[in-house]
């Protein structure tokens, strides 16, 4: 959501000089983790009172501005000067001088950084205090984003920005991602190894294991997480990040031998790297899928994260609203990635690996996650149709056609996943919000593709009192089962459960969802009544479909496990019993 750069109240505060620092700031004298005592009134005298935060600009930096409730863009689509970001604190309750110091230190380690922005979030999966860095300074009036990236989870409390006095940090910024020790990346096009793992690679470089998000100068221009490879050259990158920039070389690859050849832009020199057959484990890799189509007509794919020895597979569909006409798709922009597409570059530019690790079924470091040692596949959302549309339409007012092709995309993606993970012992389809709708609508396709393998369903915030066919322009494709009723979307999960008694179906929701009613054009009361009705029906008519409800207002539950039902039952317990076939699995 976009808001004016200065509200009337903010403008009055600027003119009168009466505004005070935001209440949530630690502005009193205190000794922080760096051992320095910072008094309350240490701001630079000439700065307007409205923009005084109580923080000291670290050495080599000037205090620029602070705004309440919004931030600069933290992706290259919204701000071309954005470089990368890192989490300063996962759970801080307020912003401190130590956070400011850490952010400017991060800037100092980032080649071409000229500005550091400390962002205080509430409910953001990456953390409560995040540092974003940029290659150029930006005025406070450009900070118009109030949520997490791409209208995702999280609300901005405030942002504080500091400019580097000496201009840009020397060096060339290179986007990289965390890889395993001695892992090599190579060409810029997909290359298929002899084991069948398709990878997207960049110019040759060797990196080592690191979970840090601090970037370092390197010889490659873009980076992804491929299958393991060997190389004759090495790079100094040891603490990589996940954004992506342009590449300076073209490449060709041999899919039959697993060997790729990278040719320089001048075509005067070549270097050959040979991939091995062993995949990289516990790291995300991007896979292009021919035939897929985003709303803007560009091709897309999926991301894969394999685990050594894993036989189980979790397939997740990305959340992100829906749209059905020119206004919703291109003016209000109520769906993710409609006019930008979603590619390998998008995956890294949006810092998706760092985001996905906080989604509970993908949380490898969470000991309470029953899917901690499974293989993960993540299907992005760029069609605005709950991953289930099958139509191309030219909306009046639009300059080009909109491709609602989520139905075919997901089928192609799952078929490719099946090639790469050919014999899973069990499959879970899962998603939050639009991803939950997609998981439900794609369930029978998954059954067909993974024929003979049990497929379970986990739907977080995927309910509506409306029909799936309420938006004809999307041409949503629906499940076919004896009790599935196209006039009621919520009949599908009950009908699928009745038709597949050997599988489990889990529903999750807030008692008062704050997002779906707006997107669906229904009242909050009607939505709450429908969720209660659906959950009651699941309990009464099935033995393999159960639900979990959190009392209160919000949207999506799987980005944390720190929720309890009204009776005190924990979300983590509900999910563990769901996954492990515990006979005591029950609704709460």
Short mmCIF file of N, CA and C in Angstrom, two decimals, residues 4 38 43 61 106 121 222 237-238 282 288 296 299 349 370 379 388 430 460 490 500 520 526 538 570 577:
data_model
loop_
_atom_site.label_atom_id
_atom_site.label_comp_id
_atom_site.label_asym_id
_atom_site.label_seq_id
_atom_site.Cartn_x
_atom_site.Cartn_y
_atom_site.Cartn_z
N UNK A 4 0.87 8.97 1.22
CA UNK A 4 1.57 10.20 0.88
C UNK A 4 2.87 10.30 1.64
N UNK A 38 25.20 6.51 25.45
CA UNK A 38 24.62 7.50 24.55
C UNK A 38 23.57 8.30 25.29
N UNK A 43 21.61 14.40 19.06
CA UNK A 43 21.42 14.63 17.63
C UNK A 43 22.17 15.87 17.16
N UNK A 61 29.59 8.81 8.84
CA UNK A 61 28.22 8.89 8.35
C UNK A 61 27.54 10.15 8.84
N UNK A 106 27.65 -2.87 8.25
CA UNK A 106 27.25 -3.70 7.10
C UNK A 106 27.45 -2.93 5.80
N UNK A 121 10.60 -3.32 11.94
CA UNK A 121 9.40 -4.03 11.52
C UNK A 121 8.65 -4.60 12.72
N UNK A 222 26.05 -12.56 -11.28
CA UNK A 222 24.85 -13.09 -10.63
C UNK A 222 25.19 -14.41 -10.00
N UNK A 237 34.56 -14.33 -2.39
CA UNK A 237 33.25 -14.25 -1.75
C UNK A 237 33.09 -15.36 -0.72
N UNK A 238 32.87 -14.98 0.54
CA UNK A 238 32.68 -15.97 1.59
C UNK A 238 31.41 -15.74 2.39
N UNK A 282 20.51 -28.60 1.30
CA UNK A 282 20.09 -27.55 2.23
C UNK A 282 20.38 -26.15 1.70
N UNK A 288 14.53 -23.20 -14.14
CA UNK A 288 13.65 -22.69 -15.20
C UNK A 288 12.81 -23.83 -15.75
N UNK A 296 2.81 -11.41 -17.40
CA UNK A 296 3.39 -10.53 -18.42
C UNK A 296 3.92 -11.29 -19.62
N UNK A 299 8.63 -16.35 -19.01
CA UNK A 299 8.69 -17.70 -18.44
C UNK A 299 9.08 -17.64 -16.97
N UNK A 349 16.69 -11.39 -6.17
CA UNK A 349 16.49 -9.98 -5.88
C UNK A 349 15.50 -9.78 -4.73
N UNK A 370 8.45 -30.68 11.86
CA UNK A 370 8.48 -32.10 11.51
C UNK A 370 8.96 -32.35 10.08
N UNK A 379 6.93 -22.96 -5.48
CA UNK A 379 6.42 -22.47 -6.76
C UNK A 379 6.00 -21.02 -6.61
N UNK A 388 -4.28 -21.29 -10.48
CA UNK A 388 -5.21 -22.24 -11.11
C UNK A 388 -5.96 -21.66 -12.30
N UNK A 430 1.29 -27.53 0.20
CA UNK A 430 1.06 -26.57 1.26
C UNK A 430 1.10 -25.16 0.71
N UNK A 460 -3.18 -22.96 4.80
CA UNK A 460 -3.15 -21.89 5.79
C UNK A 460 -3.84 -20.66 5.21
N UNK A 490 -15.20 -23.60 -0.55
CA UNK A 490 -14.87 -24.36 0.66
C UNK A 490 -15.38 -25.80 0.63
N UNK A 500 -10.44 -39.04 -0.50
CA UNK A 500 -9.08 -39.53 -0.30
C UNK A 500 -8.86 -39.80 1.19
N UNK A 520 -11.75 -10.61 -1.52
CA UNK A 520 -12.91 -11.32 -2.04
C UNK A 520 -14.18 -10.48 -2.08
N UNK A 526 -19.18 -11.99 7.59
CA UNK A 526 -19.56 -13.13 6.75
C UNK A 526 -18.40 -14.10 6.60
N UNK A 538 -15.91 -29.90 8.61
CA UNK A 538 -14.78 -30.82 8.56
C UNK A 538 -14.80 -31.79 9.73
N UNK A 570 -1.18 -25.71 21.18
CA UNK A 570 -0.20 -25.00 20.38
C UNK A 570 -0.26 -25.39 18.90
N UNK A 577 1.41 -33.43 14.93
CA UNK A 577 0.49 -34.58 14.93
C UNK A 577 -0.11 -34.80 13.54
#
